[in-house]
Amino acid sequence: MTEQPTATTTPTTTATPITPAGPRSAPGPLPGFAYAPAPESRDLAEIAPSYGLYIGGEFREAHNGKSFTTLDPSSEEPLSEVAYGGAEDVDAAVRAARDAFPAWAGLPGAERAKYLFRIARIIQERSRELAVLETRDNGKPIRESRDTDLPLVAAHFFYYAGWADKLAHAGFGTDPKPLGVAGQVIPWNFPLLMLAWKVAPALACGNTVVLKPAETTPLSALFFADICRQAGLPAGVVNIVTGDGTTGAHLVAHPGVDKIAFTGSTAVGKEIARTVAGTGKRLTLELGGKGANIVFDDAPLDQAVEGIVGGIFFNQGQVCCAGSRLLVQESVQEELLAALKRRLTTLRVGDPLDKNTDIGAINSAEQLARIASLTEAGEAEGAERWSVPCELPSDGYWFAPTLFTGVSQAHRIAQEEIFGPVLSVLTFRTPEEAVAKANNTPYGLSAGIWTEKGSRILWMADRLRAGVVWANTFNRFDPASPFGGYQESGFGREGGRHGLEAYLDVR
Amino acid sequence: MSGKPQKAQKPQKPQKSQKPPKGSTQDRHDEQQTGRTGQDRPDRPREERTTAVRLNVFRTYKLFIGGAFPRSESGRVYQVTDTAGDWLANAPRASRKDARDAVVAARKAFPRWSGATAYNRGQILYRVAEMLQGRREQFAAEVAAAEGLPPGTAAARVDAAVDRWVWYAGWSDKVAQIAGAANPVAGPYFNLSTPEPTGVVAVLAPPESSLLGLVSVLAPVIATGNTAVVVAAEPAPLPALSLGEVLATSDVPGGVVNVLSGRTAELAGPLAAHQDVNAIDLTGAGPDPALARELEKAAAENLKRVFRPRAEDWTAGQSTDRLLAFLETKTVWHPMGV
Amino acid sequence: MPQTASAFADVAASDAALRRFLHGLPGVDAVGLQARAAALATRSIKTTAKAYAIDLAISMVDLTTLEGADTAGKVRSLCAKGRVPDPADRSTPRVAAVCVYPDMVPVARQALAGTEIKVASVATAFPSGRAALPVRLADTRDAVAAGADEIDMVIDRGAFLSGRYLQVHDEIRAVKAECARPGGEPDAHLKVIFENGELATYDNIRRASWLAMLAGADFIKTSTGKVAVNATLPGTLLMLEAVRDFHAATGTRVGVKPAGGIRTTKDAIRYLVLVNETLGADWLSPDRFRFGASSLLNDLLMQRQKLSSGRYSGPDYVTVD
């Protein structure tokens, strides 16, 4: 080989630089390409100082006059005072939903469909406002609320709108009936998206709903109430009762509710299942997970790294289907971890409203404490911790993207759902071992497979006990695609034709 | 028609008050008190009973666990009578440890059974129907005795059970096509939802329909690849225990179906609470709503899928409800690109 | 010995060895790659960052004319534009190079005398490369002799697609040898054009990247600008990743040049974001990253005027060349 200046032994020398030309030299040697702040405007979402409960088509104060404060978790700045729904309020909402039920269920499906289409369109129209609102109340990066949450919310209403007049063709009998009043309790990680997952199929099937949004993220549901108003939705078809776990418990226990749909923690899911036992109320649960993201040595590595990053750091890892366990084949462990760490250092942590932010704030002090406590347990149990070196804002709830190596199945961080930006790295040697480790959990919500070998993907997918298996991708969602778990990740599916079953009297 | 219970030939029962309380564990000497002998057992052809030149060989009814026929580890039995209260057999009264063993056997059998091709499962289940058909007379007699049905009706129930088994056998390689979906997602992804068996399913068989009801709750569970622990109808377990013998001779791998007889309330509790049971069919707890509620509560501990009791007419047409109830939907995504 | 050779001494020992190596590179999932490029394309580059990016992009432009109708006059006016991109604002950086056909190299050389603007010449029977190797080498030799600082060669896509990797490798090395200048004069730098649009798959682009870098390319370049599919964000991202991995393995820094179809400031900034997030500051320099473009420059200039004046500019306020 000819000696060329391009090929030298020191990593710092290289092809002879082609000197930049110009009347003045090229822009100075900045430390990288410092992106200037690019904040989305807060003013896009006008948040009122206080909100009432939305019952029977009207906003009203809580019966006991109580309220609670919802915060911007990135700054701890109070956003609004929200009415705290008690037993009387839940009762009023259930009665409003019951009153509205016969007329709503009696509407021709095509008419119900049009209401849902209207809602979908209004969400699209107001999506920028709603994205800002969601980011402020939740702490998630505007890039995600804008590019993931809101498009999926609108798409979900669009998808189920189209089912409303086609239920006879859905495989649940020729004249499937709605259940009645659906009580729906949703979490704080995707406030508006979880609302859409619950409300859209319920309404399409002819049910009326009482929805209890999460305590820390009530605002987008209240904005949704306004969207219902704009759409001309009949009063009482959608009722929003804000509050905390006690409010949710009132709703679950209310005898006037025919169906409970819950997304949240497995512990609460079990409590709800016990409450509902013997009542005949239909129940669907979408609960926790400890998803295994399995990387083989023949994986498309750069995309696998992206999939791992998206799998655990999307929404600060506060995702039930997060790929929180990385199972990497030992033969590629070193290379993959080096690439992963290199990639993690490019994550931009900070102001959720900045369009260039990749990692926003943790949703609440309580959640931050849980993440901190589990990561401390990880260190105490001997796993090796590595966190992205980054400066975290002083106000608000923040946690640096973190990964643990040297994790074994017995560690708490390999077993318990952390629900935060923390990845546990385990290794395997054979496909059988990967399956065994992946399935070694009471959960069964999601799994990922990374390999270029098609037959291995199918072999693995067949054996993984998980409701959603992403092969050579991760954390993809679509209204047409059923979502839900095995075992303690819950039961019932949301999305797709399967999602209708939860809101029809199928047996 | 052979195998007809010969009620007319039986000595008149003494007084009702002398009858042992239903379901009590009694001593075999009761037989003499009620004037009953093995001659009257429904599985003996009439000629044998009338000739009386030789003594019949009794069949000892046993549990069916992991492909074997153990007695209850507890050594307990309970008396099974016909609807008139006459002794039919001493059935094993399974314990919670038997239930545990049955779950272990069912779990062990799950990978192979769920991993078998649907075609293969269908073939094996059809074989079960063939074997059932071959034992039609025996089952008709057992059903008649168990449910107090006239012989023709009992035989019709057996026929219906055979037909129902055939119906479900045929579903094994079709259910994925009605319960699965190709999902048109908005992106360059191949997206397919397929149903998969839930796992180990505990089935409380309906007390009122000893064979047809049993088949109606069991066949849909295993047709899709689940394995089952069945608690036979408490008052009428003999057809279920006989079904175990049919399954054992039908290429159904050991452990796919495990049959327990005994007290439903005693066995259902541990099964509902068992952390390695994935689903429970509470049909057999239907007559006792308080029990059904307790079981549903216990089932919440590991979030079992619960099939709640409901009014059933076992002779009515069949539906896919039970087939679809013990399935998980798995959705697999893969990018499409070059 | 160069580290390239020691780290991968046996890779190009035979056709079989080279094939094994190239086919052993990690595969590329097309959808994942495209999704990553699309996500980076949503980066919002504003105010000071935008000003920085615009000037950087201008300084990275290989101002190009590659037409059958090219004349000395056309090349001279292009060179004048490269020297003073915005006559109204002398603080505007100059472009990196002017890129022409070999017969125009003397014209450009003369027009750019006294500046550091490089003369780049396409060669090797550009754009198809469908000429005998001696002809392609003579084409290169001619351009180098005429004073080209940089040679943009095309690979034989036919050979590549039919799996004759060693042939492609050896031809790049042969062209590289033609870039050498005797007597202490700096060698011409070699940019190797893959014509991604013809390689068709991302796996091929990754293999071509490694093949060219192993053969001694100073730059790898996406396209000729003469086929339907030219530079794309995902294709360029993939090449940047290959450069990153090659650097990690050998310590050698290779440059990247997307060419064809990049017309707007927004496009250019998206490419710079790819560079920034894949390779970092070391590659944010005309030494390591170029844009092969012609109309891009005017859009950059109009955006630059907008930033300094606060008003949107128009095509009448930049020069047409």
PDB file of C-alpha atoms in Angstrom, chain A residues 1-38 143 146-147 298-303 306 335 339 342-343 346-348 354-358 450 452 472-473 476, chain C residues 1-5 26-29 32-33 36 39 42-49 52-53 55-56 59 83 90-95 116-118 150 173 176 187 189 206 214 216 218-219 241 244-245 247 250-253 272-273 276-277 281 284 286-288 290 304:
ATOM      1  CA  MET A   1       0.000   0.000   0.000  1.00  0.00           C
ATOM      2  CA  THR A   2       1.299   3.389  -0.902  1.00  0.00           C
ATOM      3  CA  GLU A   3       2.107   5.522   2.061  1.00  0.00           C
ATOM      4  CA  GLN A   4      -0.572   8.109   2.173  1.00  0.00           C
ATOM      5  CA  PRO A   5      -1.000  10.970   4.546  1.00  0.00           C
ATOM      6  CA  THR A   6      -4.484   9.606   5.190  1.00  0.00           C
ATOM      7  CA  ALA A   7      -3.164   6.542   6.906  1.00  0.00           C
ATOM      8  CA  THR A   8      -1.221   7.346  10.002  1.00  0.00           C
ATOM      9  CA  THR A   9      -0.756   5.739  13.305  1.00  0.00           C
ATOM     10  CA  THR A  10      -2.004   8.449  15.579  1.00  0.00           C
ATOM     11  CA  PRO A  11      -5.714   8.815  15.832  1.00  0.00           C
ATOM     12  CA  THR A  12      -5.534  12.559  15.688  1.00  0.00           C
ATOM     13  CA  THR A  13      -3.823  12.932  12.347  1.00  0.00           C
ATOM     14  CA  THR A  14      -5.700  12.257   9.226  1.00  0.00           C
ATOM     15  CA  ALA A  15      -6.183  13.130   5.621  1.00  0.00           C
ATOM     16  CA  THR A  16      -4.318  16.372   5.009  1.00  0.00           C
ATOM     17  CA  PRO A  17      -6.826  19.042   5.876  1.00  0.00           C
ATOM     18  CA  ILE A  18      -8.142  21.011   3.006  1.00  0.00           C
ATOM     19  CA  THR A  19      -7.785  24.421   4.487  1.00  0.00           C
ATOM     20  CA  PRO A  20     -10.980  26.372   4.564  1.00  0.00           C
ATOM     21  CA  ALA A  21     -10.945  29.225   2.164  1.00  0.00           C
ATOM     22  CA  GLY A  22     -12.546  32.613   2.312  1.00  0.00           C
ATOM     23  CA  PRO A  23     -12.103  36.254   3.032  1.00  0.00           C
ATOM     24  CA  ARG A  24     -12.374  35.229   6.632  1.00  0.00           C
ATOM     25  CA  SER A  25     -11.907  31.827   8.027  1.00  0.00           C
ATOM     26  CA  ALA A  26     -14.810  29.504   8.520  1.00  0.00           C
ATOM     27  CA  PRO A  27     -16.760  29.935  11.758  1.00  0.00           C
ATOM     28  CA  GLY A  28     -14.553  29.547  14.741  1.00  0.00           C
ATOM     29  CA  PRO A  29     -13.877  26.232  16.376  1.00  0.00           C
ATOM     30  CA  LEU A  30     -16.999  26.065  18.528  1.00  0.00           C
ATOM     31  CA  PRO A  31     -17.314  23.191  20.947  1.00  0.00           C
ATOM     32  CA  GLY A  32     -19.547  21.272  18.585  1.00  0.00           C
ATOM     33  CA  PHE A  33     -22.597  22.739  17.048  1.00  0.00           C
ATOM     34  CA  ALA A  34     -24.191  24.593  19.942  1.00  0.00           C
ATOM     35  CA  TYR A  35     -27.882  24.634  19.224  1.00  0.00           C
ATOM     36  CA  ALA A  36     -29.397  27.872  20.393  1.00  0.00           C
ATOM     37  CA  PRO A  37     -32.502  27.557  22.578  1.00  0.00           C
ATOM     38  CA  ALA A  38     -35.532  26.843  20.402  1.00  0.00           C
ATOM     39  CA  ARG A 143     -40.768  16.871  20.240  1.00  0.00           C
ATOM     40  CA  ARG A 146     -45.868  17.096  19.026  1.00  0.00           C
ATOM     41  CA  ASP A 147     -44.591  14.197  16.912  1.00  0.00           C
ATOM     42  CA  ASP A 298     -25.897 -10.070  13.909  1.00  0.00           C
ATOM     43  CA  ALA A 299     -28.165  -7.132  14.705  1.00  0.00           C
ATOM     44  CA  PRO A 300     -28.173  -3.968  12.616  1.00  0.00           C
ATOM     45  CA  LEU A 301     -26.129  -2.292  15.314  1.00  0.00           C
ATOM     46  CA  ASP A 302     -26.719   1.389  14.659  1.00  0.00           C
ATOM     47  CA  GLN A 303     -30.453   0.853  14.467  1.00  0.00           C
ATOM     48  CA  GLU A 306     -31.422   3.750  18.352  1.00  0.00           C
ATOM     49  CA  GLU A 335     -19.114  -3.155  20.992  1.00  0.00           C
ATOM     50  CA  ALA A 339     -21.855   2.484  20.890  1.00  0.00           C
ATOM     51  CA  ARG A 342     -21.417   7.162  22.870  1.00  0.00           C
ATOM     52  CA  ARG A 343     -24.963   7.684  21.645  1.00  0.00           C
ATOM     53  CA  THR A 346     -25.578  13.084  22.542  1.00  0.00           C
ATOM     54  CA  LEU A 347     -28.965  13.076  24.293  1.00  0.00           C
ATOM     55  CA  ARG A 348     -30.140  16.556  25.094  1.00  0.00           C
ATOM     56  CA  ASP A 354     -37.270  23.293  23.698  1.00  0.00           C
ATOM     57  CA  LYS A 355     -37.756  21.634  20.344  1.00  0.00           C
ATOM     58  CA  ASN A 356     -34.300  20.073  20.556  1.00  0.00           C
ATOM     59  CA  THR A 357     -34.799  18.424  23.909  1.00  0.00           C
ATOM     60  CA  ASP A 358     -34.644  14.636  23.885  1.00  0.00           C
ATOM     61  CA  TRP A 450     -32.685  -7.347  17.042  1.00  0.00           C
ATOM     62  CA  GLU A 452     -30.870  -9.655  10.713  1.00  0.00           C
ATOM     63  CA  ASN A 472     -35.792  -4.584  14.619  1.00  0.00           C
ATOM     64  CA  THR A 473     -37.807  -1.675  15.943  1.00  0.00           C
ATOM     65  CA  ARG A 476     -44.070   1.756  17.709  1.00  0.00           C
TER      66      ARG A 476
ATOM     67  CA  MET C   1       2.850   0.867   7.875  1.00  0.00           C
ATOM     68  CA  PRO C   2      -0.348   2.863   7.884  1.00  0.00           C
ATOM     69  CA  GLN C   3      -2.705   1.808  10.607  1.00  0.00           C
ATOM     70  CA  THR C   4      -5.355   1.191   7.997  1.00  0.00           C
ATOM     71  CA  ALA C   5      -3.225  -1.509   6.574  1.00  0.00           C
ATOM     72  CA  PRO C  26     -23.454  -5.037  10.547  1.00  0.00           C
ATOM     73  CA  GLY C  27     -26.576  -4.889   8.432  1.00  0.00           C
ATOM     74  CA  VAL C  28     -28.594  -1.741   8.053  1.00  0.00           C
ATOM     75  CA  ASP C  29     -32.268  -1.649   8.873  1.00  0.00           C
ATOM     76  CA  GLY C  32     -34.654   2.457  11.457  1.00  0.00           C
ATOM     77  CA  LEU C  33     -32.022   4.416   9.574  1.00  0.00           C
ATOM     78  CA  ARG C  36     -33.198   8.285  12.816  1.00  0.00           C
ATOM     79  CA  ALA C  39     -35.801  12.517  13.837  1.00  0.00           C
ATOM     80  CA  THR C  42     -36.621  17.898  13.298  1.00  0.00           C
ATOM     81  CA  ARG C  43     -33.813  19.652  15.159  1.00  0.00           C
ATOM     82  CA  SER C  44     -34.646  23.322  15.337  1.00  0.00           C
ATOM     83  CA  ILE C  45     -31.634  25.479  14.537  1.00  0.00           C
ATOM     84  CA  LYS C  46     -32.289  29.110  15.397  1.00  0.00           C
ATOM     85  CA  THR C  47     -30.569  32.481  15.829  1.00  0.00           C
ATOM     86  CA  THR C  48     -26.871  32.189  16.686  1.00  0.00           C
ATOM     87  CA  ALA C  49     -26.759  28.521  15.829  1.00  0.00           C
ATOM     88  CA  TYR C  52     -23.041  29.668  12.545  1.00  0.00           C
ATOM     89  CA  ALA C  53     -24.525  26.903  10.453  1.00  0.00           C
ATOM     90  CA  ASP C  55     -21.520  30.395   7.364  1.00  0.00           C
ATOM     91  CA  LEU C  56     -20.207  26.908   7.961  1.00  0.00           C
ATOM     92  CA  SER C  59     -17.563  27.433   3.559  1.00  0.00           C
ATOM     93  CA  ARG C  83     -14.490  34.115  -4.381  1.00  0.00           C
ATOM     94  CA  ARG C  90     -17.668  40.984   2.243  1.00  0.00           C
ATOM     95  CA  SER C  91     -17.804  39.103   5.533  1.00  0.00           C
ATOM     96  CA  THR C  92     -19.431  36.219   3.733  1.00  0.00           C
ATOM     97  CA  PRO C  93     -17.127  33.215   3.753  1.00  0.00           C
ATOM     98  CA  ARG C  94     -15.787  31.854   0.504  1.00  0.00           C
ATOM     99  CA  VAL C  95     -16.778  28.445  -0.765  1.00  0.00           C
ATOM    100  CA  GLU C 116      -7.350  29.102  -1.100  1.00  0.00           C
ATOM    101  CA  ILE C 117     -10.387  27.933  -2.957  1.00  0.00           C
ATOM    102  CA  LYS C 118      -9.663  24.479  -4.242  1.00  0.00           C
ATOM    103  CA  GLU C 150      -9.189  17.371  -5.597  1.00  0.00           C
ATOM    104  CA  ARG C 173      -6.108   2.580  -5.343  1.00  0.00           C
ATOM    105  CA  LYS C 176      -5.354   7.347  -5.825  1.00  0.00           C
ATOM    106  CA  ASP C 187      -1.156  15.261  -3.703  1.00  0.00           C
ATOM    107  CA  HIS C 189      -7.262  14.621  -2.617  1.00  0.00           C
ATOM    108  CA  ARG C 206     -22.110   0.755   4.020  1.00  0.00           C
ATOM    109  CA  LEU C 214      -9.882   0.789   2.950  1.00  0.00           C
ATOM    110  CA  GLY C 216      -7.496   5.114   0.682  1.00  0.00           C
ATOM    111  CA  ASP C 218      -9.919  10.977   1.516  1.00  0.00           C
ATOM    112  CA  PHE C 219     -13.621  11.665   1.103  1.00  0.00           C
ATOM    113  CA  GLU C 241     -21.631   6.248  10.665  1.00  0.00           C
ATOM    114  CA  ARG C 244     -17.172   7.141  12.534  1.00  0.00           C
ATOM    115  CA  ASP C 245     -16.596   3.390  12.782  1.00  0.00           C
ATOM    116  CA  HIS C 247     -12.088   6.260  12.561  1.00  0.00           C
ATOM    117  CA  THR C 250      -8.066   2.974  12.397  1.00  0.00           C
ATOM    118  CA  GLY C 251      -7.731   6.516  13.693  1.00  0.00           C
ATOM    119  CA  THR C 252      -8.125   7.820  10.173  1.00  0.00           C
ATOM    120  CA  ARG C 253     -10.554  10.646   9.572  1.00  0.00           C
ATOM    121  CA  LEU C 272     -24.871  19.620   9.460  1.00  0.00           C
ATOM    122  CA  VAL C 273     -27.006  18.305  12.301  1.00  0.00           C
ATOM    123  CA  ASN C 276     -22.748  17.128  14.514  1.00  0.00           C
ATOM    124  CA  GLU C 277     -24.635  14.302  16.169  1.00  0.00           C
ATOM    125  CA  ALA C 281     -17.085  19.015  16.002  1.00  0.00           C
ATOM    126  CA  LEU C 284     -17.769  20.345  11.202  1.00  0.00           C
ATOM    127  CA  PRO C 286     -14.654  21.958   5.128  1.00  0.00           C
ATOM    128  CA  ASP C 287     -11.714  19.615   5.692  1.00  0.00           C
ATOM    129  CA  ARG C 288     -14.117  16.834   6.440  1.00  0.00           C
ATOM    130  CA  ARG C 290     -18.575  19.296   1.783  1.00  0.00           C
ATOM    131  CA  ARG C 304     -27.729  34.989   5.608  1.00  0.00           C
TER     132      ARG C 304
END
